[in-house]
Amino acid sequence: MPIIAIHEEVAIKLAEQHKNLDTKDFYLGTLAPDTVNLNYGFAPKELRWTAHQRRKDLNDWKFSLKDFYQKEKTNYPRNFILGYITHILTDIIFDESFYLDITDKMLNDNISNEETHNLMRKDMENYASNSKYKNIIKEKLSNQDKFYNILNITEEELKLFTKKNLDTCYKITPNKYI
């Protein structure tokens, strides 16, 4: 799964193309699924999978996401749930189009399965360290006052995660895969 900075960039680019999405709720929704990582760095699988409606099979995951949206679309502000769905769709696309290819390259270079995620994360952080999007999201959510309970995420956790994420800075560490 991509780091939050990648989700932020996707959100900004979508909102640039669809002005109706340029709202605090949309940006908050794009951060929300990763709130489960708040107290862990990287949460246990069962927490991540619940928050992301994750399924082992990517096609099953897409269908579970569609069902989730149909069920929840009237329970939240429209742009919040669209942001939430955007985050998860970004994860699906990342897994389908990118993750397996990169991890295969790392495994072929005799990098352990456990280390592949860490190396990929470092590469994404390098990319994010040069990103202009972090400050845009920080500005958009600077005085956000409405947060939501969703799935296994509480309103308070989402508030804390958002603040912590907006204060995160990345440092560059060399890596060759991304």
mmCIF file with all atom_site columns, C-alpha atoms in Angstrom:
data_model
loop_
_atom_site.group_PDB
_atom_site.id
_atom_site.type_symbol
_atom_site.label_atom_id
_atom_site.label_alt_id
_atom_site.label_comp_id
_atom_site.label_asym_id
_atom_site.label_entity_id
_atom_site.label_seq_id
_atom_site.pdbx_PDB_ins_code
_atom_site.Cartn_x
_atom_site.Cartn_y
_atom_site.Cartn_z
_atom_site.occupancy
_atom_site.B_iso_or_equiv
_atom_site.pdbx_formal_charge
_atom_site.auth_seq_id
_atom_site.auth_comp_id
_atom_site.auth_asym_id
_atom_site.auth_atom_id
_atom_site.pdbx_PDB_model_num
ATOM 1   C CA . MET A 1 1   ? 0.000   0.000   0.000   1.00 0.00 ? 1   MET A CA 1
ATOM 2   C CA . PRO A 1 2   ? 1.259   3.479   -0.744  1.00 0.00 ? 2   PRO A CA 1
ATOM 3   C CA . ILE A 1 3   ? 2.162   5.919   2.004   1.00 0.00 ? 3   ILE A CA 1
ATOM 4   C CA . ILE A 1 4   ? -0.178  8.764   2.915   1.00 0.00 ? 4   ILE A CA 1
ATOM 5   C CA . ALA A 1 5   ? 1.760   11.267  0.787   1.00 0.00 ? 5   ALA A CA 1
ATOM 6   C CA . ILE A 1 6   ? 0.800   9.285   -2.320  1.00 0.00 ? 6   ILE A CA 1
ATOM 7   C CA . HIS A 1 7   ? -2.862  9.347   -1.246  1.00 0.00 ? 7   HIS A CA 1
ATOM 8   C CA . GLU A 1 8   ? -2.579  13.098  -0.712  1.00 0.00 ? 8   GLU A CA 1
ATOM 9   C CA . GLU A 1 9   ? -1.219  13.600  -4.214  1.00 0.00 ? 9   GLU A CA 1
ATOM 10  C CA . VAL A 1 10  ? -3.999  11.509  -5.740  1.00 0.00 ? 10  VAL A CA 1
ATOM 11  C CA . ALA A 1 11  ? -6.588  13.534  -3.795  1.00 0.00 ? 11  ALA A CA 1
ATOM 12  C CA . ILE A 1 12  ? -5.165  16.876  -4.924  1.00 0.00 ? 12  ILE A CA 1
ATOM 13  C CA . LYS A 1 13  ? -4.992  15.793  -8.558  1.00 0.00 ? 13  LYS A CA 1
ATOM 14  C CA . LEU A 1 14  ? -8.566  14.483  -8.490  1.00 0.00 ? 14  LEU A CA 1
ATOM 15  C CA . ALA A 1 15  ? -9.800  17.677  -6.851  1.00 0.00 ? 15  ALA A CA 1
ATOM 16  C CA . GLU A 1 16  ? -8.012  19.739  -9.498  1.00 0.00 ? 16  GLU A CA 1
ATOM 17  C CA . GLN A 1 17  ? -9.990  17.873  -12.163 1.00 0.00 ? 17  GLN A CA 1
ATOM 18  C CA . HIS A 1 18  ? -13.261 17.725  -10.201 1.00 0.00 ? 18  HIS A CA 1
ATOM 19  C CA . LYS A 1 19  ? -13.654 21.007  -8.315  1.00 0.00 ? 19  LYS A CA 1
ATOM 20  C CA . ASN A 1 20  ? -16.616 19.682  -6.312  1.00 0.00 ? 20  ASN A CA 1
ATOM 21  C CA . LEU A 1 21  ? -14.175 17.365  -4.500  1.00 0.00 ? 21  LEU A CA 1
ATOM 22  C CA . ASP A 1 22  ? -11.982 20.230  -3.280  1.00 0.00 ? 22  ASP A CA 1
ATOM 23  C CA . THR A 1 23  ? -13.368 20.068  0.253   1.00 0.00 ? 23  THR A CA 1
ATOM 24  C CA . LYS A 1 24  ? -12.029 19.290  3.697   1.00 0.00 ? 24  LYS A CA 1
ATOM 25  C CA . ASP A 1 25  ? -14.238 16.209  3.906   1.00 0.00 ? 25  ASP A CA 1
ATOM 26  C CA . PHE A 1 26  ? -12.742 14.760  0.713   1.00 0.00 ? 26  PHE A CA 1
ATOM 27  C CA . TYR A 1 27  ? -9.155  15.241  1.915   1.00 0.00 ? 27  TYR A CA 1
ATOM 28  C CA . LEU A 1 28  ? -10.035 13.895  5.341   1.00 0.00 ? 28  LEU A CA 1
ATOM 29  C CA . GLY A 1 29  ? -11.623 10.831  3.733   1.00 0.00 ? 29  GLY A CA 1
ATOM 30  C CA . THR A 1 30  ? -8.453  10.141  1.751   1.00 0.00 ? 30  THR A CA 1
ATOM 31  C CA . LEU A 1 31  ? -6.474  10.007  4.998   1.00 0.00 ? 31  LEU A CA 1
ATOM 32  C CA . ALA A 1 32  ? -9.031  8.089   7.051   1.00 0.00 ? 32  ALA A CA 1
ATOM 33  C CA . PRO A 1 33  ? -8.397  4.395   6.197   1.00 0.00 ? 33  PRO A CA 1
ATOM 34  C CA . ASP A 1 34  ? -4.774  4.581   7.365   1.00 0.00 ? 34  ASP A CA 1
ATOM 35  C CA . THR A 1 35  ? -5.836  5.919   10.761  1.00 0.00 ? 35  THR A CA 1
ATOM 36  C CA . VAL A 1 36  ? -5.566  2.333   12.022  1.00 0.00 ? 36  VAL A CA 1
ATOM 37  C CA . ASN A 1 37  ? -1.779  2.808   11.843  1.00 0.00 ? 37  ASN A CA 1
ATOM 38  C CA . LEU A 1 38  ? -1.903  5.629   14.422  1.00 0.00 ? 38  LEU A CA 1
ATOM 39  C CA . ASN A 1 39  ? -0.544  3.656   17.368  1.00 0.00 ? 39  ASN A CA 1
ATOM 40  C CA . TYR A 1 40  ? 1.461   1.079   15.449  1.00 0.00 ? 40  TYR A CA 1
ATOM 41  C CA . GLY A 1 41  ? 3.454   2.599   12.623  1.00 0.00 ? 41  GLY A CA 1
ATOM 42  C CA . PHE A 1 42  ? 1.992   -0.252  10.594  1.00 0.00 ? 42  PHE A CA 1
ATOM 43  C CA . ALA A 1 43  ? -1.097  -1.800  12.167  1.00 0.00 ? 43  ALA A CA 1
ATOM 44  C CA . PRO A 1 44  ? -1.733  -5.539  12.416  1.00 0.00 ? 44  PRO A CA 1
ATOM 45  C CA . LYS A 1 45  ? -3.295  -7.079  9.327   1.00 0.00 ? 45  LYS A CA 1
ATOM 46  C CA . GLU A 1 46  ? -6.778  -7.562  10.827  1.00 0.00 ? 46  GLU A CA 1
ATOM 47  C CA . LEU A 1 47  ? -7.025  -3.846  11.703  1.00 0.00 ? 47  LEU A CA 1
ATOM 48  C CA . ARG A 1 48  ? -5.753  -2.692  8.296   1.00 0.00 ? 48  ARG A CA 1
ATOM 49  C CA . TRP A 1 49  ? -7.957  -5.100  6.377   1.00 0.00 ? 49  TRP A CA 1
ATOM 50  C CA . THR A 1 50  ? -11.101 -4.074  8.277   1.00 0.00 ? 50  THR A CA 1
ATOM 51  C CA . ALA A 1 51  ? -10.497 -0.353  7.745   1.00 0.00 ? 51  ALA A CA 1
ATOM 52  C CA . HIS A 1 52  ? -9.753  -0.904  4.063   1.00 0.00 ? 52  HIS A CA 1
ATOM 53  C CA . GLN A 1 53  ? -12.506 -3.469  3.377   1.00 0.00 ? 53  GLN A CA 1
ATOM 54  C CA . ARG A 1 54  ? -9.541  -5.577  2.190   1.00 0.00 ? 54  ARG A CA 1
ATOM 55  C CA . ARG A 1 55  ? -9.898  -9.020  0.686   1.00 0.00 ? 55  ARG A CA 1
ATOM 56  C CA . LYS A 1 56  ? -7.139  -11.407 -0.348  1.00 0.00 ? 56  LYS A CA 1
ATOM 57  C CA . ASP A 1 57  ? -8.326  -11.548 -3.959  1.00 0.00 ? 57  ASP A CA 1
ATOM 58  C CA . LEU A 1 58  ? -8.159  -8.110  -5.610  1.00 0.00 ? 58  LEU A CA 1
ATOM 59  C CA . ASN A 1 59  ? -11.402 -8.652  -7.520  1.00 0.00 ? 59  ASN A CA 1
ATOM 60  C CA . ASP A 1 60  ? -13.175 -9.623  -4.287  1.00 0.00 ? 60  ASP A CA 1
ATOM 61  C CA . TRP A 1 61  ? -11.700 -6.482  -2.743  1.00 0.00 ? 61  TRP A CA 1
ATOM 62  C CA . LYS A 1 62  ? -13.202 -4.351  -5.521  1.00 0.00 ? 62  LYS A CA 1
ATOM 63  C CA . PHE A 1 63  ? -16.630 -5.909  -5.005  1.00 0.00 ? 63  PHE A CA 1
ATOM 64  C CA . SER A 1 64  ? -16.436 -5.488  -1.219  1.00 0.00 ? 64  SER A CA 1
ATOM 65  C CA . LEU A 1 65  ? -15.569 -1.826  -1.748  1.00 0.00 ? 65  LEU A CA 1
ATOM 66  C CA . LYS A 1 66  ? -18.514 -1.364  -4.097  1.00 0.00 ? 66  LYS A CA 1
ATOM 67  C CA . ASP A 1 67  ? -20.838 -3.000  -1.547  1.00 0.00 ? 67  ASP A CA 1
ATOM 68  C CA . PHE A 1 68  ? -19.378 -0.854  1.238   1.00 0.00 ? 68  PHE A CA 1
ATOM 69  C CA . TYR A 1 69  ? -19.980 2.322   -0.771  1.00 0.00 ? 69  TYR A CA 1
ATOM 70  C CA . GLN A 1 70  ? -23.570 1.368   -1.591  1.00 0.00 ? 70  GLN A CA 1
ATOM 71  C CA . LYS A 1 71  ? -24.258 0.626   2.059   1.00 0.00 ? 71  LYS A CA 1
ATOM 72  C CA . GLU A 1 72  ? -22.532 3.692   3.544   1.00 0.00 ? 72  GLU A CA 1
ATOM 73  C CA . LYS A 1 73  ? -22.967 6.462   0.961   1.00 0.00 ? 73  LYS A CA 1
ATOM 74  C CA . THR A 1 74  ? -25.916 8.022   2.791   1.00 0.00 ? 74  THR A CA 1
ATOM 75  C CA . ASN A 1 75  ? -24.365 7.666   6.261   1.00 0.00 ? 75  ASN A CA 1
ATOM 76  C CA . TYR A 1 76  ? -21.531 10.165  5.711   1.00 0.00 ? 76  TYR A CA 1
ATOM 77  C CA . PRO A 1 77  ? -21.026 13.438  3.890   1.00 0.00 ? 77  PRO A CA 1
ATOM 78  C CA . ARG A 1 78  ? -20.675 12.629  0.188   1.00 0.00 ? 78  ARG A CA 1
ATOM 79  C CA . ASN A 1 79  ? -17.129 13.926  -0.208  1.00 0.00 ? 79  ASN A CA 1
ATOM 80  C CA . PHE A 1 80  ? -15.877 12.167  2.920   1.00 0.00 ? 80  PHE A CA 1
ATOM 81  C CA . ILE A 1 81  ? -17.046 8.761   1.687   1.00 0.00 ? 81  ILE A CA 1
ATOM 82  C CA . LEU A 1 82  ? -15.720 9.529   -1.817  1.00 0.00 ? 82  LEU A CA 1
ATOM 83  C CA . GLY A 1 83  ? -12.339 10.357  -0.269  1.00 0.00 ? 83  GLY A CA 1
ATOM 84  C CA . TYR A 1 84  ? -12.440 7.136   1.736   1.00 0.00 ? 84  TYR A CA 1
ATOM 85  C CA . ILE A 1 85  ? -13.227 5.135   -1.399  1.00 0.00 ? 85  ILE A CA 1
ATOM 86  C CA . THR A 1 86  ? -10.521 7.012   -3.344  1.00 0.00 ? 86  THR A CA 1
ATOM 87  C CA . HIS A 1 87  ? -7.940  5.979   -0.748  1.00 0.00 ? 87  HIS A CA 1
ATOM 88  C CA . ILE A 1 88  ? -8.902  2.328   -1.033  1.00 0.00 ? 88  ILE A CA 1
ATOM 89  C CA . LEU A 1 89  ? -9.081  2.412   -4.842  1.00 0.00 ? 89  LEU A CA 1
ATOM 90  C CA . THR A 1 90  ? -5.571  3.889   -4.835  1.00 0.00 ? 90  THR A CA 1
ATOM 91  C CA . ASP A 1 91  ? -4.428  0.941   -2.715  1.00 0.00 ? 91  ASP A CA 1
ATOM 92  C CA . ILE A 1 92  ? -6.039  -1.519  -5.127  1.00 0.00 ? 92  ILE A CA 1
ATOM 93  C CA . ILE A 1 93  ? -4.461  0.132   -8.166  1.00 0.00 ? 93  ILE A CA 1
ATOM 94  C CA . PHE A 1 94  ? -1.106  0.249   -6.379  1.00 0.00 ? 94  PHE A CA 1
ATOM 95  C CA . ASP A 1 95  ? -1.287  -3.473  -5.629  1.00 0.00 ? 95  ASP A CA 1
ATOM 96  C CA . GLU A 1 96  ? -2.437  -4.390  -9.137  1.00 0.00 ? 96  GLU A CA 1
ATOM 97  C CA . SER A 1 97  ? -0.084  -2.173  -11.094 1.00 0.00 ? 97  SER A CA 1
ATOM 98  C CA . PHE A 1 98  ? 2.984   -1.694  -9.003  1.00 0.00 ? 98  PHE A CA 1
ATOM 99  C CA . TYR A 1 99  ? 3.511   -3.563  -5.759  1.00 0.00 ? 99  TYR A CA 1
ATOM 100 C CA . LEU A 1 100 ? 3.980   -7.101  -7.079  1.00 0.00 ? 100 LEU A CA 1
ATOM 101 C CA . ASP A 1 101 ? 6.340   -5.967  -9.832  1.00 0.00 ? 101 ASP A CA 1
ATOM 102 C CA . ILE A 1 102 ? 8.566   -4.050  -7.425  1.00 0.00 ? 102 ILE A CA 1
ATOM 103 C CA . THR A 1 103 ? 8.599   -6.767  -4.762  1.00 0.00 ? 103 THR A CA 1
ATOM 104 C CA . ASP A 1 104 ? 9.505   -9.342  -7.444  1.00 0.00 ? 104 ASP A CA 1
ATOM 105 C CA . LYS A 1 105 ? 12.514  -7.189  -8.431  1.00 0.00 ? 105 LYS A CA 1
ATOM 106 C CA . MET A 1 106 ? 13.587  -6.970  -4.813  1.00 0.00 ? 106 MET A CA 1
ATOM 107 C CA . LEU A 1 107 ? 13.184  -10.695 -4.237  1.00 0.00 ? 107 LEU A CA 1
ATOM 108 C CA . ASN A 1 108 ? 15.236  -11.356 -7.381  1.00 0.00 ? 108 ASN A CA 1
ATOM 109 C CA . ASP A 1 109 ? 17.975  -9.237  -5.799  1.00 0.00 ? 109 ASP A CA 1
ATOM 110 C CA . ASN A 1 110 ? 17.883  -11.568 -2.772  1.00 0.00 ? 110 ASN A CA 1
ATOM 111 C CA . ILE A 1 111 ? 16.155  -9.070  -0.516  1.00 0.00 ? 111 ILE A CA 1
ATOM 112 C CA . SER A 1 112 ? 14.069  -10.809 2.117   1.00 0.00 ? 112 SER A CA 1
ATOM 113 C CA . ASN A 1 113 ? 10.300  -10.719 1.952   1.00 0.00 ? 113 ASN A CA 1
ATOM 114 C CA . GLU A 1 114 ? 10.248  -8.881  5.290   1.00 0.00 ? 114 GLU A CA 1
ATOM 115 C CA . GLU A 1 115 ? 12.593  -6.151  4.059   1.00 0.00 ? 115 GLU A CA 1
ATOM 116 C CA . THR A 1 116 ? 10.789  -5.450  0.760   1.00 0.00 ? 116 THR A CA 1
ATOM 117 C CA . HIS A 1 117 ? 8.046   -3.398  2.417   1.00 0.00 ? 117 HIS A CA 1
ATOM 118 C CA . ASN A 1 118 ? 10.569  -1.282  4.334   1.00 0.00 ? 118 ASN A CA 1
ATOM 119 C CA . LEU A 1 119 ? 12.589  -0.563  1.202   1.00 0.00 ? 119 LEU A CA 1
ATOM 120 C CA . MET A 1 120 ? 9.493   0.310   -0.783  1.00 0.00 ? 120 MET A CA 1
ATOM 121 C CA . ARG A 1 121 ? 8.346   2.625   2.004   1.00 0.00 ? 121 ARG A CA 1
ATOM 122 C CA . LYS A 1 122 ? 11.724  4.397   2.013   1.00 0.00 ? 122 LYS A CA 1
ATOM 123 C CA . ASP A 1 123 ? 11.480  4.932   -1.737  1.00 0.00 ? 123 ASP A CA 1
ATOM 124 C CA . MET A 1 124 ? 7.976   6.351   -1.422  1.00 0.00 ? 124 MET A CA 1
ATOM 125 C CA . GLU A 1 125 ? 9.195   8.635   1.386   1.00 0.00 ? 125 GLU A CA 1
ATOM 126 C CA . ASN A 1 126 ? 12.007  9.849   -0.889  1.00 0.00 ? 126 ASN A CA 1
ATOM 127 C CA . TYR A 1 127 ? 9.415   10.676  -3.522  1.00 0.00 ? 127 TYR A CA 1
ATOM 128 C CA . ALA A 1 128 ? 7.193   12.348  -0.934  1.00 0.00 ? 128 ALA A CA 1
ATOM 129 C CA . SER A 1 129 ? 10.046  14.450  0.457   1.00 0.00 ? 129 SER A CA 1
ATOM 130 C CA . ASN A 1 130 ? 10.020  16.367  -2.823  1.00 0.00 ? 130 ASN A CA 1
ATOM 131 C CA . SER A 1 131 ? 6.250   16.625  -2.992  1.00 0.00 ? 131 SER A CA 1
ATOM 132 C CA . LYS A 1 132 ? 4.392   19.928  -2.896  1.00 0.00 ? 132 LYS A CA 1
ATOM 133 C CA . TYR A 1 133 ? 1.164   18.166  -1.937  1.00 0.00 ? 133 TYR A CA 1
ATOM 134 C CA . LYS A 1 134 ? 1.853   17.729  1.792   1.00 0.00 ? 134 LYS A CA 1
ATOM 135 C CA . ASN A 1 135 ? 1.643   21.492  2.368   1.00 0.00 ? 135 ASN A CA 1
ATOM 136 C CA . ILE A 1 136 ? -1.500  21.783  0.255   1.00 0.00 ? 136 ILE A CA 1
ATOM 137 C CA . ILE A 1 137 ? -3.281  19.102  2.301   1.00 0.00 ? 137 ILE A CA 1
ATOM 138 C CA . LYS A 1 138 ? -1.963  20.611  5.539   1.00 0.00 ? 138 LYS A CA 1
ATOM 139 C CA . GLU A 1 139 ? -3.400  23.991  4.571   1.00 0.00 ? 139 GLU A CA 1
ATOM 140 C CA . LYS A 1 140 ? -6.734  22.504  3.464   1.00 0.00 ? 140 LYS A CA 1
ATOM 141 C CA . LEU A 1 141 ? -7.182  20.611  6.736   1.00 0.00 ? 141 LEU A CA 1
ATOM 142 C CA . SER A 1 142 ? -5.557  23.157  9.070   1.00 0.00 ? 142 SER A CA 1
ATOM 143 C CA . ASN A 1 143 ? -8.765  24.055  10.882  1.00 0.00 ? 143 ASN A CA 1
ATOM 144 C CA . GLN A 1 144 ? -10.768 20.901  10.275  1.00 0.00 ? 144 GLN A CA 1
ATOM 145 C CA . ASP A 1 145 ? -13.280 20.586  13.081  1.00 0.00 ? 145 ASP A CA 1
ATOM 146 C CA . LYS A 1 146 ? -15.503 17.677  11.987  1.00 0.00 ? 146 LYS A CA 1
ATOM 147 C CA . PHE A 1 147 ? -14.256 14.085  12.154  1.00 0.00 ? 147 PHE A CA 1
ATOM 148 C CA . TYR A 1 148 ? -16.145 10.802  11.779  1.00 0.00 ? 148 TYR A CA 1
ATOM 149 C CA . ASN A 1 149 ? -16.379 7.290   13.191  1.00 0.00 ? 149 ASN A CA 1
ATOM 150 C CA . ILE A 1 150 ? -16.082 4.800   10.332  1.00 0.00 ? 150 ILE A CA 1
ATOM 151 C CA . LEU A 1 151 ? -15.612 1.028   10.430  1.00 0.00 ? 151 LEU A CA 1
ATOM 152 C CA . ASN A 1 152 ? -12.985 0.328   13.118  1.00 0.00 ? 152 ASN A CA 1
ATOM 153 C CA . ILE A 1 153 ? -11.801 3.971   13.258  1.00 0.00 ? 153 ILE A CA 1
ATOM 154 C CA . THR A 1 154 ? -13.026 6.388   15.906  1.00 0.00 ? 154 THR A CA 1
ATOM 155 C CA . GLU A 1 155 ? -13.567 10.093  15.426  1.00 0.00 ? 155 GLU A CA 1
ATOM 156 C CA . GLU A 1 156 ? -10.834 10.841  17.977  1.00 0.00 ? 156 GLU A CA 1
ATOM 157 C CA . GLU A 1 157 ? -8.329  8.499   16.284  1.00 0.00 ? 157 GLU A CA 1
ATOM 158 C CA . LEU A 1 158 ? -9.014  10.139  12.920  1.00 0.00 ? 158 LEU A CA 1
ATOM 159 C CA . LYS A 1 159 ? -8.445  13.557  14.477  1.00 0.00 ? 159 LYS A CA 1
ATOM 160 C CA . LEU A 1 160 ? -5.132  12.475  16.069  1.00 0.00 ? 160 LEU A CA 1
ATOM 161 C CA . PHE A 1 161 ? -3.962  10.659  12.927  1.00 0.00 ? 161 PHE A CA 1
ATOM 162 C CA . THR A 1 162 ? -4.731  13.665  10.743  1.00 0.00 ? 162 THR A CA 1
ATOM 163 C CA . LYS A 1 163 ? -2.741  15.996  12.993  1.00 0.00 ? 163 LYS A CA 1
ATOM 164 C CA . LYS A 1 164 ? 0.157   13.550  13.258  1.00 0.00 ? 164 LYS A CA 1
ATOM 165 C CA . ASN A 1 165 ? 0.213   12.985  9.500   1.00 0.00 ? 165 ASN A CA 1
ATOM 166 C CA . LEU A 1 166 ? 0.127   16.675  8.680   1.00 0.00 ? 166 LEU A CA 1
ATOM 167 C CA . ASP A 1 167 ? 3.125   17.222  10.949  1.00 0.00 ? 167 ASP A CA 1
ATOM 168 C CA . THR A 1 168 ? 5.148   14.373  9.403   1.00 0.00 ? 168 THR A CA 1
ATOM 169 C CA . CYS A 1 169 ? 8.267   15.234  7.448   1.00 0.00 ? 169 CYS A CA 1
ATOM 170 C CA . TYR A 1 170 ? 10.230  12.766  5.350   1.00 0.00 ? 170 TYR A CA 1
ATOM 171 C CA . LYS A 1 171 ? 13.968  12.479  5.071   1.00 0.00 ? 171 LYS A CA 1
ATOM 172 C CA . ILE A 1 172 ? 15.683  11.228  1.952   1.00 0.00 ? 172 ILE A CA 1
ATOM 173 C CA . THR A 1 173 ? 17.392  7.833   2.121   1.00 0.00 ? 173 THR A CA 1
ATOM 174 C CA . PRO A 1 174 ? 18.748  6.383   -1.132  1.00 0.00 ? 174 PRO A CA 1
ATOM 175 C CA . ASN A 1 175 ? 17.061  3.346   -2.689  1.00 0.00 ? 175 ASN A CA 1
ATOM 176 C CA . LYS A 1 176 ? 16.929  2.068   -6.270  1.00 0.00 ? 176 LYS A CA 1
ATOM 177 C CA . TYR A 1 177 ? 13.518  0.462   -6.739  1.00 0.00 ? 177 TYR A CA 1
ATOM 178 C CA . ILE A 1 178 ? 11.053  3.326   -7.074  1.00 0.00 ? 178 ILE A CA 1
#
